[in-house]
XYZ file of C-alpha atoms in Angstrom:
472
model
C -19.387 52.112 -22.338
C -16.036 53.470 -21.488
C -16.860 53.625 -17.864
C -18.171 50.044 -17.837
C -15.001 48.942 -19.586
C -12.797 50.597 -16.971
C -14.834 49.055 -14.096
C -14.472 45.614 -15.752
C -10.694 46.115 -15.857
C -10.779 47.215 -12.223
C -12.639 44.040 -11.239
C -10.184 41.919 -13.169
C -7.330 43.657 -11.353
C -9.019 43.057 -7.978
C -9.711 39.392 -8.752
C -6.073 38.984 -9.786
C -4.910 40.573 -6.548
C -6.970 38.031 -4.585
C -5.751 35.095 -6.671
C -2.060 36.054 -6.457
C -2.466 36.689 -2.737
C -3.883 33.195 -2.344
C -0.949 31.795 -4.329
C 1.549 33.651 -2.216
C -0.171 32.283 0.925
C 0.138 28.749 -0.467
C 3.847 29.223 -1.211
C 4.380 30.564 2.280
C 2.641 27.498 3.706
C 4.887 25.225 1.646
C 8.034 26.937 2.767
C 6.964 26.846 6.441
C 6.566 23.054 6.163
C 9.867 22.331 4.352
C 10.989 20.142 7.281
C 7.635 18.500 7.976
C 7.933 14.894 6.633
C 4.140 14.400 6.703
C 3.374 17.450 4.562
C 2.702 17.217 0.791
C 3.483 20.286 -1.299
C 0.427 22.289 -2.402
C -0.112 24.316 -5.539
C -2.827 26.671 -6.733
C -4.892 25.992 -9.815
C -5.952 29.199 -11.552
C -9.012 29.572 -13.721
C -10.944 32.196 -15.752
C -13.879 34.034 -14.248
C -16.408 34.011 -17.053
C -20.010 33.921 -15.754
C -21.553 33.830 -19.197
C -18.996 31.680 -20.824
C -17.779 34.547 -22.934
C -14.663 36.683 -22.561
C -12.750 36.425 -19.272
C -13.533 38.998 -16.611
C -10.823 37.993 -14.274
C -8.968 35.133 -12.621
C -9.665 33.069 -9.522
C -8.107 30.173 -7.600
C -10.238 27.138 -8.575
C -8.581 24.768 -6.206
C -5.539 24.230 -4.015
C -4.157 20.744 -4.761
C -1.807 18.443 -2.999
C 1.079 17.272 -5.145
C 0.808 13.552 -4.398
C 1.391 10.401 -6.363
C -1.005 7.767 -5.082
C 1.067 4.916 -6.380
C 4.186 6.182 -4.701
C 2.231 6.619 -1.418
C 1.053 3.045 -1.593
C 4.516 1.763 -2.410
C 6.041 3.649 0.410
C 3.531 2.145 2.850
C 4.479 -1.339 1.585
C 8.229 -0.673 1.879
C 7.829 0.789 5.383
C 5.916 -2.288 6.390
C 8.617 -4.617 5.093
C 11.445 -2.567 6.683
C 9.681 -2.514 10.062
C 9.299 -6.304 9.987
C 12.938 -6.887 9.296
C 14.053 -4.314 11.817
C 12.015 -5.940 14.601
C 13.294 -9.452 13.610
C 16.901 -8.320 13.598
C 16.576 -6.514 16.917
C 15.052 -9.661 18.422
C 17.930 -11.870 17.281
C 20.398 -9.320 18.674
C 18.589 -9.462 21.997
C 18.795 -13.218 21.860
C 22.576 -13.016 21.260
C 22.956 -10.696 24.285
C 20.738 -12.950 26.356
C 23.017 -15.931 25.662
C 25.870 -13.954 27.252
C 28.206 -14.553 24.321
C 28.956 -12.883 21.035
C 27.885 -14.927 18.019
C 29.789 -14.221 14.887
C 27.416 -13.057 12.079
C 28.449 -14.686 8.813
C 26.774 -15.633 5.549
C 28.064 -19.199 5.735
C 26.526 -21.001 8.751
C 29.506 -23.418 8.974
C 31.823 -20.501 9.841
C 29.804 -19.267 12.834
C 31.469 -19.199 16.308
C 30.893 -17.874 19.753
C 33.124 -15.913 21.976
C 32.853 -15.161 25.706
C 34.455 -16.603 28.854
C 30.982 -17.740 30.075
C 29.878 -19.442 26.901
C 28.278 -22.878 27.014
C 31.022 -24.087 24.768
C 33.667 -23.268 27.423
C 31.427 -24.728 30.169
C 31.197 -28.089 28.366
C 34.886 -28.012 27.569
C 35.611 -27.365 31.284
C 33.482 -30.244 32.325
C 35.013 -32.785 29.993
C 38.491 -31.427 30.758
C 37.864 -31.976 34.505
C 36.768 -35.513 33.755
C 40.068 -36.178 31.924
C 42.028 -34.699 34.854
C 40.128 -36.917 37.263
C 40.822 -39.970 35.139
C 44.550 -39.291 35.481
C 44.395 -38.899 39.303
C 41.118 -40.604 40.412
C 41.753 -40.287 44.142
C 42.643 -36.624 44.197
C 40.022 -34.824 46.282
C 40.744 -31.520 44.563
C 40.147 -33.035 41.168
C 36.866 -34.508 42.383
C 35.744 -31.140 43.684
C 36.674 -29.547 40.352
C 34.856 -32.275 38.461
C 31.579 -31.634 40.347
C 31.946 -27.887 40.278
C 32.509 -27.738 36.489
C 29.465 -29.943 36.038
C 27.371 -27.609 38.218
C 28.692 -24.656 36.207
C 27.724 -26.354 32.989
C 24.134 -27.079 34.200
C 23.777 -23.509 35.302
C 24.952 -22.280 31.922
C 22.331 -24.425 30.210
C 19.647 -23.059 32.508
C 20.880 -19.491 32.099
C 20.917 -19.658 28.301
C 17.400 -21.210 28.190
C 15.920 -18.894 30.696
C 17.235 -15.763 29.039
C 16.058 -16.927 25.645
C 12.637 -17.642 27.171
C 12.669 -14.105 28.646
C 13.341 -12.640 25.216
C 10.460 -14.641 23.735
C 8.119 -13.432 26.544
C 9.208 -9.898 25.887
C 8.411 -10.340 22.209
C 4.967 -11.586 23.023
C 4.347 -8.581 25.274
C 5.648 -6.319 22.500
C 3.205 -7.824 20.006
C 0.361 -7.160 22.453
C 1.526 -3.570 22.799
C 1.845 -3.235 18.945
C -1.733 -4.641 18.666
C -2.998 -1.879 20.990
C -1.082 0.642 18.939
C -2.673 -0.658 15.734
C -6.155 -0.341 17.263
C -5.438 3.201 18.349
C -4.144 4.166 14.827
C -7.209 2.606 13.235
C -9.467 4.592 15.525
C -7.595 7.771 14.630
C -7.844 7.065 10.916
C -11.590 6.515 11.292
C -11.960 9.854 13.095
C -9.932 11.590 10.320
C -12.164 10.012 7.713
C -15.182 11.540 9.454
C -13.513 14.958 9.844
C -12.450 14.997 6.180
C -15.959 14.034 5.029
C -17.532 16.747 7.219
C -15.117 19.530 6.319
C -15.123 18.901 2.605
C -18.903 18.654 2.618
C -19.244 22.035 4.391
C -16.570 23.945 2.535
C -16.588 22.341 -0.894
C -12.775 22.294 -0.789
C -10.333 19.545 0.019
C -9.237 19.210 3.699
C -5.528 19.080 2.810
C -4.177 19.216 6.336
C -6.453 16.476 7.538
C -5.472 14.371 4.466
C -1.821 14.802 5.330
C -2.500 13.707 8.898
C -4.432 10.603 7.694
C -1.621 9.613 5.300
C 0.862 9.954 8.223
C -1.245 7.714 10.428
C -1.584 5.149 7.587
C 2.207 5.042 7.288
C 2.504 4.667 11.120
C 0.092 1.688 10.893
C 2.173 0.152 8.128
C 5.128 -0.049 10.525
C 2.990 -2.281 12.845
C 1.204 -4.529 10.321
C 0.688 -4.835 6.556
C -2.638 -4.052 4.897
C -4.140 -2.507 1.720
C -5.902 0.816 1.342
C -8.485 1.694 -1.242
C -10.822 4.724 -1.595
C -14.513 3.952 -1.229
C -16.213 4.027 -4.630
C -19.155 6.177 -3.445
C -17.089 8.522 -1.343
C -13.473 8.745 -2.796
C -12.259 10.965 0.074
C -12.797 7.984 2.469
C -10.320 5.171 2.899
C -11.027 1.519 3.388
C -8.392 -0.712 5.006
C -8.251 -4.470 4.420
C -5.972 -7.229 5.755
C -5.558 -10.697 4.426
C -6.956 -13.631 6.508
C -5.188 -16.948 6.947
C -7.445 -18.364 4.272
C -6.374 -15.653 1.773
C -9.537 -13.620 1.925
C -9.446 -9.771 2.191
C -10.952 -8.807 5.473
C -12.236 -5.260 6.036
C -10.955 -3.790 9.262
C -11.866 -0.210 8.574
C -14.293 1.342 6.087
C -14.658 5.095 5.963
C -16.101 6.452 9.206
C -18.535 3.619 9.831
C -16.923 0.170 10.097
C -14.087 -0.324 12.574
C -12.941 -3.803 13.695
C -10.977 -4.347 16.892
C -7.780 -6.433 16.586
C -6.702 -8.929 19.299
C -3.631 -11.069 19.865
C -4.219 -14.519 21.325
C -0.527 -15.337 21.793
C -0.228 -17.021 18.385
C -1.948 -14.881 15.818
C -3.457 -11.476 15.217
C -7.217 -11.809 14.899
C -10.251 -9.741 14.109
C -12.131 -9.765 17.425
C -15.683 -9.899 16.103
C -15.149 -12.919 13.907
C -11.978 -14.358 15.447
C -10.527 -14.389 11.900
C -6.748 -14.965 11.999
C -4.846 -12.534 9.763
C -1.743 -13.416 7.693
C 0.991 -10.870 8.198
C 3.850 -10.270 5.765
C 5.050 -6.967 7.116
C 5.188 -4.634 10.166
C 6.813 -5.063 13.517
C 4.259 -7.652 14.737
C 5.363 -9.928 11.857
C 9.050 -9.401 12.743
C 8.507 -10.122 16.431
C 6.597 -13.308 15.781
C 9.030 -14.535 13.144
C 11.909 -14.226 15.567
C 10.052 -15.569 18.599
C 8.667 -18.681 16.848
C 11.580 -19.064 14.424
C 15.306 -18.949 15.155
C 14.908 -18.246 18.854
C 12.690 -21.241 19.459
C 14.858 -23.402 17.190
C 17.878 -22.537 19.392
C 15.986 -23.384 22.542
C 14.936 -26.708 21.050
C 18.541 -27.441 20.154
C 19.626 -26.653 23.757
C 16.952 -29.021 25.104
C 18.094 -31.844 22.924
C 21.789 -31.204 23.778
C 20.917 -31.193 27.546
C 18.922 -34.418 27.141
C 21.895 -36.093 25.423
C 24.248 -34.853 28.056
C 22.131 -36.205 30.947
C 21.407 -39.633 29.397
C 24.977 -40.164 28.209
C 26.790 -39.153 31.369
C 24.359 -41.111 33.519
C 24.864 -44.186 31.362
C 28.651 -43.870 31.875
C 28.390 -43.017 35.588
C 25.748 -45.566 36.440
C 25.914 -48.268 33.776
C 23.655 -50.676 35.675
C 20.997 -48.069 36.071
C 20.514 -49.157 39.734
C 23.085 -46.951 41.497
C 23.664 -43.300 42.027
C 23.215 -41.080 38.893
C 25.456 -38.123 38.077
C 22.600 -35.938 36.790
C 19.040 -35.927 37.873
C 17.389 -38.233 35.336
C 14.190 -36.209 35.422
C 15.961 -33.046 34.265
C 16.290 -33.828 30.599
C 16.055 -30.320 29.141
C 17.929 -27.113 29.325
C 15.726 -25.572 31.978
C 15.785 -28.526 34.362
C 19.241 -30.119 33.926
C 20.932 -30.440 37.315
C 23.119 -32.656 39.406
C 21.637 -35.715 41.062
C 20.501 -35.068 44.601
C 23.225 -35.713 47.131
C 26.134 -35.720 44.587
C 29.120 -33.776 46.026
C 32.859 -33.587 45.513
C 33.226 -35.896 48.503
C 31.165 -38.818 47.167
C 31.619 -38.490 43.389
C 33.166 -41.607 41.884
C 35.849 -41.940 39.183
C 35.046 -45.722 38.831
C 32.036 -47.921 39.074
C 30.784 -48.683 42.579
C 33.076 -51.140 44.293
C 35.874 -50.658 41.710
C 39.505 -51.285 42.556
C 41.624 -48.552 44.053
C 42.990 -46.257 41.347
C 40.312 -47.319 38.849
C 39.163 -44.406 36.702
C 37.001 -46.161 34.163
C 33.881 -43.916 34.782
C 35.920 -40.736 34.512
C 37.537 -42.006 31.342
C 34.118 -42.987 29.880
C 32.722 -39.538 30.685
C 35.748 -37.684 29.258
C 35.398 -39.647 25.930
C 31.844 -38.444 25.528
C 33.348 -35.233 24.388
C 34.462 -36.877 21.091
C 31.725 -39.428 20.772
C 29.539 -39.024 17.620
C 25.795 -39.440 18.221
C 23.093 -40.118 15.591
C 19.341 -39.505 15.899
C 18.785 -42.512 13.603
C 20.207 -44.643 16.424
C 17.843 -43.171 18.958
C 20.134 -40.373 20.150
C 18.817 -36.867 20.745
C 21.455 -35.164 18.613
C 23.682 -35.742 15.573
C 27.510 -35.565 15.767
C 29.501 -34.776 18.881
C 28.042 -32.569 21.593
C 30.387 -29.830 20.598
C 29.332 -30.192 16.920
C 25.632 -30.213 17.855
C 26.015 -26.979 19.796
C 28.079 -25.413 17.019
C 25.384 -26.358 14.521
C 22.622 -24.718 16.664
C 24.712 -21.613 17.028
C 25.531 -21.603 13.283
C 21.874 -21.737 12.364
C 21.066 -18.916 14.696
C 24.016 -16.949 13.418
C 22.842 -17.481 9.861
C 19.394 -16.179 10.778
C 20.884 -13.120 12.342
C 23.167 -12.468 9.356
C 20.382 -12.956 6.838
C 18.040 -10.700 8.803
C 20.619 -7.946 9.001
C 21.410 -8.193 5.298
C 17.696 -8.264 4.334
C 17.007 -5.321 6.562
C 19.885 -3.322 5.011
C 18.616 -4.156 1.491
C 15.016 -3.234 2.408
C 16.165 0.012 4.008
C 17.904 0.855 0.733
C 14.729 0.208 -1.234
C 12.687 2.314 1.237
C 15.147 5.185 0.972
C 14.850 5.119 -2.817
C 11.070 5.183 -2.775
C 11.134 7.821 0.005
C 13.408 9.901 -2.222
C 11.118 9.506 -5.212
C 8.124 10.686 -3.211
C 10.091 13.542 -1.745
C 10.949 14.683 -5.221
C 7.309 14.673 -6.141
C 5.550 15.733 -2.903
C 8.338 17.390 -0.952
C 8.999 21.046 -0.719
C 12.009 22.566 -2.521
C 12.992 25.966 -1.194
C 14.540 26.874 -4.529
C 11.359 26.043 -6.468
C 9.163 27.840 -3.902
C 11.391 30.949 -3.963
C 10.953 31.065 -7.732
C 7.223 30.643 -7.416
C 7.116 33.405 -4.756
C 8.894 35.825 -7.031
C 6.543 34.974 -9.895
C 3.426 35.515 -7.814
C 4.860 38.588 -6.208
C 5.409 40.187 -9.661
C 1.994 39.217 -10.770
C 0.535 40.793 -7.641
C 2.541 43.989 -8.310
C 1.359 44.069 -11.887
C -2.249 43.668 -10.827
C -1.786 46.506 -8.307
C -0.343 48.622 -11.017
C -3.330 47.969 -13.242
C -5.751 49.015 -10.471
C -3.651 52.183 -9.878
C -3.765 53.114 -13.574
C -7.531 52.464 -13.818
C -8.100 54.493 -10.705
C -6.157 57.446 -12.290
C -8.221 57.059 -15.524
C -11.515 57.044 -13.651
C -10.366 60.070 -11.712
C -9.794 61.932 -15.031
C -13.198 60.787 -16.333
C -14.976 61.974 -13.167
C -13.164 65.247 -12.840
C -13.625 66.020 -16.581
C -17.359 65.301 -16.370
C -17.523 67.491 -13.220
C -15.929 70.499 -14.984
C -18.266 69.961 -17.980
């Protein structure tokens, strides 16, 4: 009985050595991944070894667990998705500002917005109307005529430049959405493969595939930066994830289910769709949402405003320059938007008129009429293309764009703050603390040393028993 008792103690000591060694290995893994943002801290769960349900005959590591809060993981995914959308939207507006070739003041009050830059459309229009006033003072001066035509040409080029550059930004955003769609498909494929690998490894080993689960969570968070979605574990296989997105009709659409169902996403230029059913998805987060919001929102609104202003400029100046409608026009009447506005064919500084055709020498009625358009107030209710003066119309368009830029920046800043708070909360739960791990390491080291000491003592006792029996 004594010998059996000593052997039981020896087995307990050996089991403790193995368990403490496993715990030290886990602490070492935690410390090695202290700077790995996708790693979740692990901890060992000890349990009694009691085959018959009676007294404990040792200790073993029942499981190595990840320290994760599922709710925090889900919230972080949502916040990352929202931050990515606002970041993409803000970046698009800033590219639009750069494309305009002028700095737009970013203010919370749209009425206070302004533009700066020597090549701004504001300066181009002011130069054109200023040249008209100079010509009205000296209608026969050839230099003033040349200047009048040149400033008009500069203004039309500025209209075209602004429109074309904004159109390029919109085209780039469309291309970026296509690229992001490809990225989303690649991430979904990777998540599906990880689902399969997790199921296979956990089925074979009976333990959780913690590294693969970390990798899957990282890919889910990467996907969240492209589009918004919901993740849920499958009821029959909790280690498998299902990903759903909301359709335009408000119905949850499965785009990935475990390792079996995988839908391909496509972008048709207007909406993100599920390829197999052509179901349009409603996006509320992710870079795709941000790109489309900017492309179809403030950028398009600014282009529309430029088109209306160009149309008003063409019709008003032509009406003043060619009041009868039968003579030479100043602007090409077919070019009534920002992309096509241009001088009438054949108009030069040599043949431009300061008065109506056949007017008396020194008459500058046409030049005066054109110069007064600068302060004329238009009204859409009267059939005009714009409201207010041309300068006010452009300022209103810029103010609205400025407000969108300002709001987007502010919202992005606020969302980033929320994201950092949630990230900090998860870090405090799942992140590795070197101080805590050092304390754990010391605890397991001492336990290991104590177990080794127990084995040494039992070994000495057994040696005494064996030697004593031998002498007997």
